[in-house]
Amino acid sequence: MGLLEDKALVEAALFVSGRPLSVKELSRALGIRSLDYLEKLIELIAAEYAERKSAIEVVKVLGDKYVMQVKQEYSQRVVHLMPRPDLRTGELKTLALIAYLQPIEQSKVVKLRGSQAYEHIRKLLEMGLIYAEPYERTKLLGTTPKFAELYGFPENDPNIIKEAFRKVVHAEYSDLIAKLDGRGNEESGDSEENPGEAAEVGESGSVEKVPEAGE
């Protein structure tokens, strides 16, 4: 493919990923071998968005990764238009744990939450709320810019998110805290069908309780 086609392909990848991508990840996913060439393409895309003063920006984050996101000055004004995820209690519990402990190994999440966590993680990845990166024999999990926008954080800053979810995890999920502290034994076995209240972060990053879908 030519320059324009390659640039369009990289732009599409950044758009659909919903999370920061390294140049190496883009290279593997798109079959473009030259990392320098890929960086040039990303720089061209970022410059085009900046030149037309778009509400969308392409920025470098987490050291060596790139993400396409809504600029902060616009994200807070349109966050209420984003569809809120339809998550069950168990999925919210897994999401809260990932947000609190990120970056956290998938194997550790499964150990704390049980085998049901695999399905939770799959759904959270599909919704773009978390990312998964290869790490030794498992994966590292963490929250994405989409997660930050959806739950009202000014940016996808792990430290800010961790602090907000510290209250959630400690107040709502004492069984997980027991496991983290080494006091827990077996998974308490949340029933995915049982209604109840789930903890959620409000638009200002504050913690609030919301009824489970269907209540």
PDB file of N, CA and C in Angstrom, residues 112-174:
ATOM      1  N   LEU A 112      -8.038 -13.935  42.393  1.00  0.00           N
ATOM      2  CA  LEU A 112      -8.859 -13.218  43.367  1.00  0.00           C
ATOM      3  C   LEU A 112     -10.357 -13.359  43.086  1.00  0.00           C
ATOM      4  N   ARG A 113     -10.721 -13.406  41.795  1.00  0.00           N
ATOM      5  CA  ARG A 113     -12.128 -13.365  41.433  1.00  0.00           C
ATOM      6  C   ARG A 113     -12.691 -14.712  40.982  1.00  0.00           C
ATOM      7  N   GLY A 114     -11.813 -15.690  40.736  1.00  0.00           N
ATOM      8  CA  GLY A 114     -12.292 -16.971  40.259  1.00  0.00           C
ATOM      9  C   GLY A 114     -12.314 -17.032  38.740  1.00  0.00           C
ATOM     10  N   SER A 115     -12.618 -18.212  38.198  1.00  0.00           N
ATOM     11  CA  SER A 115     -12.572 -18.417  36.750  1.00  0.00           C
ATOM     12  C   SER A 115     -13.578 -17.561  35.993  1.00  0.00           C
ATOM     13  N   GLN A 116     -14.620 -17.083  36.675  1.00  0.00           N
ATOM     14  CA  GLN A 116     -15.601 -16.208  36.033  1.00  0.00           C
ATOM     15  C   GLN A 116     -14.940 -14.927  35.528  1.00  0.00           C
ATOM     16  N   ALA A 117     -13.792 -14.568  36.091  1.00  0.00           N
ATOM     17  CA  ALA A 117     -13.109 -13.331  35.711  1.00  0.00           C
ATOM     18  C   ALA A 117     -12.688 -13.341  34.250  1.00  0.00           C
ATOM     19  N   TYR A 118     -12.413 -14.524  33.676  1.00  0.00           N
ATOM     20  CA  TYR A 118     -12.033 -14.592  32.272  1.00  0.00           C
ATOM     21  C   TYR A 118     -13.116 -13.984  31.389  1.00  0.00           C
ATOM     22  N   GLU A 119     -14.360 -14.345  31.661  1.00  0.00           N
ATOM     23  CA  GLU A 119     -15.479 -13.810  30.885  1.00  0.00           C
ATOM     24  C   GLU A 119     -15.664 -12.318  31.158  1.00  0.00           C
ATOM     25  N   HIS A 120     -15.496 -11.914  32.418  1.00  0.00           N
ATOM     26  CA  HIS A 120     -15.599 -10.493  32.749  1.00  0.00           C
ATOM     27  C   HIS A 120     -14.565  -9.689  31.970  1.00  0.00           C
ATOM     28  N   ILE A 121     -13.328 -10.164  31.976  1.00  0.00           N
ATOM     29  CA  ILE A 121     -12.235  -9.468  31.298  1.00  0.00           C
ATOM     30  C   ILE A 121     -12.495  -9.390  29.797  1.00  0.00           C
ATOM     31  N   ARG A 122     -12.992 -10.481  29.218  1.00  0.00           N
ATOM     32  CA  ARG A 122     -13.308 -10.481  27.787  1.00  0.00           C
ATOM     33  C   ARG A 122     -14.308  -9.392  27.452  1.00  0.00           C
ATOM     34  N   LYS A 123     -15.356  -9.268  28.270  1.00  0.00           N
ATOM     35  CA  LYS A 123     -16.383  -8.261  28.001  1.00  0.00           C
ATOM     36  C   LYS A 123     -15.833  -6.849  28.201  1.00  0.00           C
ATOM     37  N   LEU A 124     -15.043  -6.648  29.246  1.00  0.00           N
ATOM     38  CA  LEU A 124     -14.475  -5.322  29.511  1.00  0.00           C
ATOM     39  C   LEU A 124     -13.532  -4.895  28.389  1.00  0.00           C
ATOM     40  N   LEU A 125     -12.794  -5.870  27.828  1.00  0.00           N
ATOM     41  CA  LEU A 125     -11.922  -5.576  26.688  1.00  0.00           C
ATOM     42  C   LEU A 125     -12.746  -5.207  25.466  1.00  0.00           C
ATOM     43  N   GLU A 126     -13.814  -5.948  25.204  1.00  0.00           N
ATOM     44  CA  GLU A 126     -14.671  -5.671  24.056  1.00  0.00           C
ATOM     45  C   GLU A 126     -15.290  -4.283  24.158  1.00  0.00           C
ATOM     46  N   MET A 127     -15.595  -3.850  25.366  1.00  0.00           N
ATOM     47  CA  MET A 127     -16.206  -2.542  25.579  1.00  0.00           C
ATOM     48  C   MET A 127     -15.162  -1.425  25.593  1.00  0.00           C
ATOM     49  N   GLY A 128     -13.897  -1.782  25.567  1.00  0.00           N
ATOM     50  CA  GLY A 128     -12.849  -0.773  25.541  1.00  0.00           C
ATOM     51  C   GLY A 128     -12.584  -0.105  26.869  1.00  0.00           C
ATOM     52  N   LEU A 129     -13.036  -0.732  27.965  1.00  0.00           N
ATOM     53  CA  LEU A 129     -12.860  -0.133  29.286  1.00  0.00           C
ATOM     54  C   LEU A 129     -11.502  -0.473  29.893  1.00  0.00           C
ATOM     55  N   ILE A 130     -10.902  -1.574  29.439  1.00  0.00           N
ATOM     56  CA  ILE A 130      -9.586  -1.969  29.933  1.00  0.00           C
ATOM     57  C   ILE A 130      -8.710  -2.366  28.750  1.00  0.00           C
ATOM     58  N   TYR A 131      -7.410  -2.398  28.993  1.00  0.00           N
ATOM     59  CA  TYR A 131      -6.471  -2.901  27.990  1.00  0.00           C
ATOM     60  C   TYR A 131      -5.804  -4.151  28.545  1.00  0.00           C
ATOM     61  N   ALA A 132      -5.218  -4.940  27.654  1.00  0.00           N
ATOM     62  CA  ALA A 132      -4.471  -6.142  28.053  1.00  0.00           C
ATOM     63  C   ALA A 132      -3.189  -6.190  27.239  1.00  0.00           C
ATOM     64  N   GLU A 133      -2.062  -6.275  27.932  1.00  0.00           N
ATOM     65  CA  GLU A 133      -0.766  -6.339  27.268  1.00  0.00           C
ATOM     66  C   GLU A 133      -0.061  -7.634  27.660  1.00  0.00           C
ATOM     67  N   PRO A 134       0.628  -8.270  26.711  1.00  0.00           N
ATOM     68  CA  PRO A 134       1.379  -9.486  27.046  1.00  0.00           C
ATOM     69  C   PRO A 134       2.406  -9.198  28.136  1.00  0.00           C
ATOM     70  N   TYR A 135       2.483 -10.090  29.112  1.00  0.00           N
ATOM     71  CA  TYR A 135       3.436  -9.930  30.207  1.00  0.00           C
ATOM     72  C   TYR A 135       3.821 -11.310  30.705  1.00  0.00           C
ATOM     73  N   GLU A 136       5.070 -11.690  30.417  1.00  0.00           N
ATOM     74  CA  GLU A 136       5.545 -13.017  30.772  1.00  0.00           C
ATOM     75  C   GLU A 136       4.542 -14.062  30.267  1.00  0.00           C
ATOM     76  N   ARG A 137       3.977 -14.890  31.167  1.00  0.00           N
ATOM     77  CA  ARG A 137       3.033 -15.920  30.712  1.00  0.00           C
ATOM     78  C   ARG A 137       1.576 -15.501  30.863  1.00  0.00           C
ATOM     79  N   THR A 138       1.352 -14.254  31.230  1.00  0.00           N
ATOM     80  CA  THR A 138      -0.016 -13.785  31.414  1.00  0.00           C
ATOM     81  C   THR A 138      -0.167 -12.443  30.691  1.00  0.00           C
ATOM     82  N   LYS A 139      -1.064 -11.600  31.170  1.00  0.00           N
ATOM     83  CA  LYS A 139      -1.276 -10.274  30.583  1.00  0.00           C
ATOM     84  C   LYS A 139      -1.373  -9.248  31.701  1.00  0.00           C
ATOM     85  N   LEU A 140      -0.980  -8.028  31.389  1.00  0.00           N
ATOM     86  CA  LEU A 140      -1.172  -6.913  32.312  1.00  0.00           C
ATOM     87  C   LEU A 140      -2.444  -6.176  31.931  1.00  0.00           C
ATOM     88  N   LEU A 141      -3.271  -5.871  32.938  1.00  0.00           N
ATOM     89  CA  LEU A 141      -4.549  -5.201  32.704  1.00  0.00           C
ATOM     90  C   LEU A 141      -4.552  -3.817  33.345  1.00  0.00           C
ATOM     91  N   GLY A 142      -5.257  -2.893  32.703  1.00  0.00           N
ATOM     92  CA  GLY A 142      -5.404  -1.552  33.256  1.00  0.00           C
ATOM     93  C   GLY A 142      -6.548  -0.846  32.558  1.00  0.00           C
ATOM     94  N   THR A 143      -6.885   0.344  33.013  1.00  0.00           N
ATOM     95  CA  THR A 143      -8.003   1.091  32.448  1.00  0.00           C
ATOM     96  C   THR A 143      -7.555   1.887  31.220  1.00  0.00           C
ATOM     97  N   THR A 144      -8.513   2.282  30.389  1.00  0.00           N
ATOM     98  CA  THR A 144      -8.256   2.980  29.135  1.00  0.00           C
ATOM     99  C   THR A 144      -8.768   4.427  29.192  1.00  0.00           C
ATOM    100  N   PRO A 145      -8.385   5.254  28.209  1.00  0.00           N
ATOM    101  CA  PRO A 145      -8.957   6.609  28.133  1.00  0.00           C
ATOM    102  C   PRO A 145     -10.479   6.589  28.044  1.00  0.00           C
ATOM    103  N   LYS A 146     -11.039   5.582  27.371  1.00  0.00           N
ATOM    104  CA  LYS A 146     -12.500   5.490  27.290  1.00  0.00           C
ATOM    105  C   LYS A 146     -13.098   5.305  28.671  1.00  0.00           C
ATOM    106  N   PHE A 147     -12.465   4.476  29.494  1.00  0.00           N
ATOM    107  CA  PHE A 147     -12.918   4.285  30.876  1.00  0.00           C
ATOM    108  C   PHE A 147     -12.896   5.619  31.619  1.00  0.00           C
ATOM    109  N   ALA A 148     -11.785   6.359  31.480  1.00  0.00           N
ATOM    110  CA  ALA A 148     -11.643   7.633  32.182  1.00  0.00           C
ATOM    111  C   ALA A 148     -12.732   8.616  31.757  1.00  0.00           C
ATOM    112  N   GLU A 149     -12.974   8.703  30.452  1.00  0.00           N
ATOM    113  CA  GLU A 149     -14.003   9.612  29.955  1.00  0.00           C
ATOM    114  C   GLU A 149     -15.383   9.208  30.455  1.00  0.00           C
ATOM    115  N   LEU A 150     -15.665   7.917  30.392  1.00  0.00           N
ATOM    116  CA  LEU A 150     -16.995   7.411  30.745  1.00  0.00           C
ATOM    117  C   LEU A 150     -17.319   7.638  32.213  1.00  0.00           C
ATOM    118  N   TYR A 151     -16.309   7.497  33.075  1.00  0.00           N
ATOM    119  CA  TYR A 151     -16.546   7.625  34.508  1.00  0.00           C
ATOM    120  C   TYR A 151     -16.141   8.987  35.070  1.00  0.00           C
ATOM    121  N   GLY A 152     -15.892   9.958  34.172  1.00  0.00           N
ATOM    122  CA  GLY A 152     -15.734  11.331  34.612  1.00  0.00           C
ATOM    123  C   GLY A 152     -14.383  11.714  35.153  1.00  0.00           C
ATOM    124  N   PHE A 153     -13.333  10.951  34.843  1.00  0.00           N
ATOM    125  CA  PHE A 153     -11.995  11.347  35.264  1.00  0.00           C
ATOM    126  C   PHE A 153     -11.404  12.299  34.226  1.00  0.00           C
ATOM    127  N   PRO A 154     -10.660  13.320  34.651  1.00  0.00           N
ATOM    128  CA  PRO A 154     -10.108  14.286  33.705  1.00  0.00           C
ATOM    129  C   PRO A 154      -9.118  13.666  32.739  1.00  0.00           C
ATOM    130  N   GLU A 155      -8.471  12.575  33.146  1.00  0.00           N
ATOM    131  CA  GLU A 155      -7.546  11.860  32.280  1.00  0.00           C
ATOM    132  C   GLU A 155      -7.384  10.445  32.810  1.00  0.00           C
ATOM    133  N   ASN A 156      -6.779   9.587  31.978  1.00  0.00           N
ATOM    134  CA  ASN A 156      -6.593   8.198  32.392  1.00  0.00           C
ATOM    135  C   ASN A 156      -5.326   8.084  33.237  1.00  0.00           C
ATOM    136  N   ASP A 157      -5.361   8.722  34.400  1.00  0.00           N
ATOM    137  CA  ASP A 157      -4.221   8.726  35.317  1.00  0.00           C
ATOM    138  C   ASP A 157      -4.430   7.611  36.343  1.00  0.00           C
ATOM    139  N   PRO A 158      -3.608   6.553  36.288  1.00  0.00           N
ATOM    140  CA  PRO A 158      -3.790   5.421  37.208  1.00  0.00           C
ATOM    141  C   PRO A 158      -3.811   5.830  38.672  1.00  0.00           C
ATOM    142  N   ASN A 159      -3.008   6.816  39.048  1.00  0.00           N
ATOM    143  CA  ASN A 159      -2.950   7.225  40.456  1.00  0.00           C
ATOM    144  C   ASN A 159      -4.268   7.832  40.923  1.00  0.00           C
ATOM    145  N   ILE A 160      -4.858   8.695  40.083  1.00  0.00           N
ATOM    146  CA  ILE A 160      -6.142   9.310  40.426  1.00  0.00           C
ATOM    147  C   ILE A 160      -7.235   8.249  40.490  1.00  0.00           C
ATOM    148  N   ILE A 161      -7.249   7.355  39.500  1.00  0.00           N
ATOM    149  CA  ILE A 161      -8.268   6.309  39.435  1.00  0.00           C
ATOM    150  C   ILE A 161      -8.130   5.340  40.598  1.00  0.00           C
ATOM    151  N   LYS A 162      -6.891   4.963  40.915  1.00  0.00           N
ATOM    152  CA  LYS A 162      -6.662   4.058  42.038  1.00  0.00           C
ATOM    153  C   LYS A 162      -7.216   4.637  43.329  1.00  0.00           C
ATOM    154  N   GLU A 163      -6.959   5.926  43.549  1.00  0.00           N
ATOM    155  CA  GLU A 163      -7.406   6.556  44.788  1.00  0.00           C
ATOM    156  C   GLU A 163      -8.927   6.564  44.877  1.00  0.00           C
ATOM    157  N   ALA A 164      -9.594   6.838  43.748  1.00  0.00           N
ATOM    158  CA  ALA A 164     -11.059   6.832  43.740  1.00  0.00           C
ATOM    159  C   ALA A 164     -11.596   5.435  44.007  1.00  0.00           C
ATOM    160  N   PHE A 165     -10.983   4.425  43.418  1.00  0.00           N
ATOM    161  CA  PHE A 165     -11.476   3.066  43.566  1.00  0.00           C
ATOM    162  C   PHE A 165     -11.004   2.406  44.855  1.00  0.00           C
ATOM    163  N   ARG A 166     -10.063   3.018  45.542  1.00  0.00           N
ATOM    164  CA  ARG A 166      -9.676   2.501  46.850  1.00  0.00           C
ATOM    165  C   ARG A 166     -10.900   2.463  47.770  1.00  0.00           C
ATOM    166  N   LYS A 167     -11.685   3.545  47.734  1.00  0.00           N
ATOM    167  CA  LYS A 167     -12.881   3.616  48.568  1.00  0.00           C
ATOM    168  C   LYS A 167     -13.905   2.571  48.142  1.00  0.00           C
ATOM    169  N   VAL A 168     -14.026   2.399  46.819  1.00  0.00           N
ATOM    170  CA  VAL A 168     -14.981   1.414  46.300  1.00  0.00           C
ATOM    171  C   VAL A 168     -14.628   0.017  46.776  1.00  0.00           C
ATOM    172  N   VAL A 169     -13.376  -0.372  46.556  1.00  0.00           N
ATOM    173  CA  VAL A 169     -12.952  -1.733  46.876  1.00  0.00           C
ATOM    174  C   VAL A 169     -13.020  -1.994  48.365  1.00  0.00           C
ATOM    175  N   HIS A 170     -12.544  -1.051  49.170  1.00  0.00           N
ATOM    176  CA  HIS A 170     -12.530  -1.269  50.611  1.00  0.00           C
ATOM    177  C   HIS A 170     -13.942  -1.244  51.211  1.00  0.00           C
ATOM    178  N   ALA A 171     -14.802  -0.382  50.672  1.00  0.00           N
ATOM    179  CA  ALA A 171     -16.144  -0.250  51.245  1.00  0.00           C
ATOM    180  C   ALA A 171     -17.089  -1.344  50.775  1.00  0.00           C
ATOM    181  N   GLU A 172     -16.983  -1.727  49.506  1.00  0.00           N
ATOM    182  CA  GLU A 172     -17.968  -2.630  48.925  1.00  0.00           C
ATOM    183  C   GLU A 172     -17.501  -4.074  48.827  1.00  0.00           C
ATOM    184  N   TYR A 173     -16.194  -4.289  48.704  1.00  0.00           N
ATOM    185  CA  TYR A 173     -15.698  -5.606  48.364  1.00  0.00           C
ATOM    186  C   TYR A 173     -14.738  -6.120  49.426  1.00  0.00           C
ATOM    187  N   SER A 174     -15.234  -6.257  50.616  1.00  0.00           N
ATOM    188  CA  SER A 174     -14.394  -6.677  51.736  1.00  0.00           C
ATOM    189  C   SER A 174     -13.814  -8.074  51.518  1.00  0.00           C
TER     190      SER A 174
END
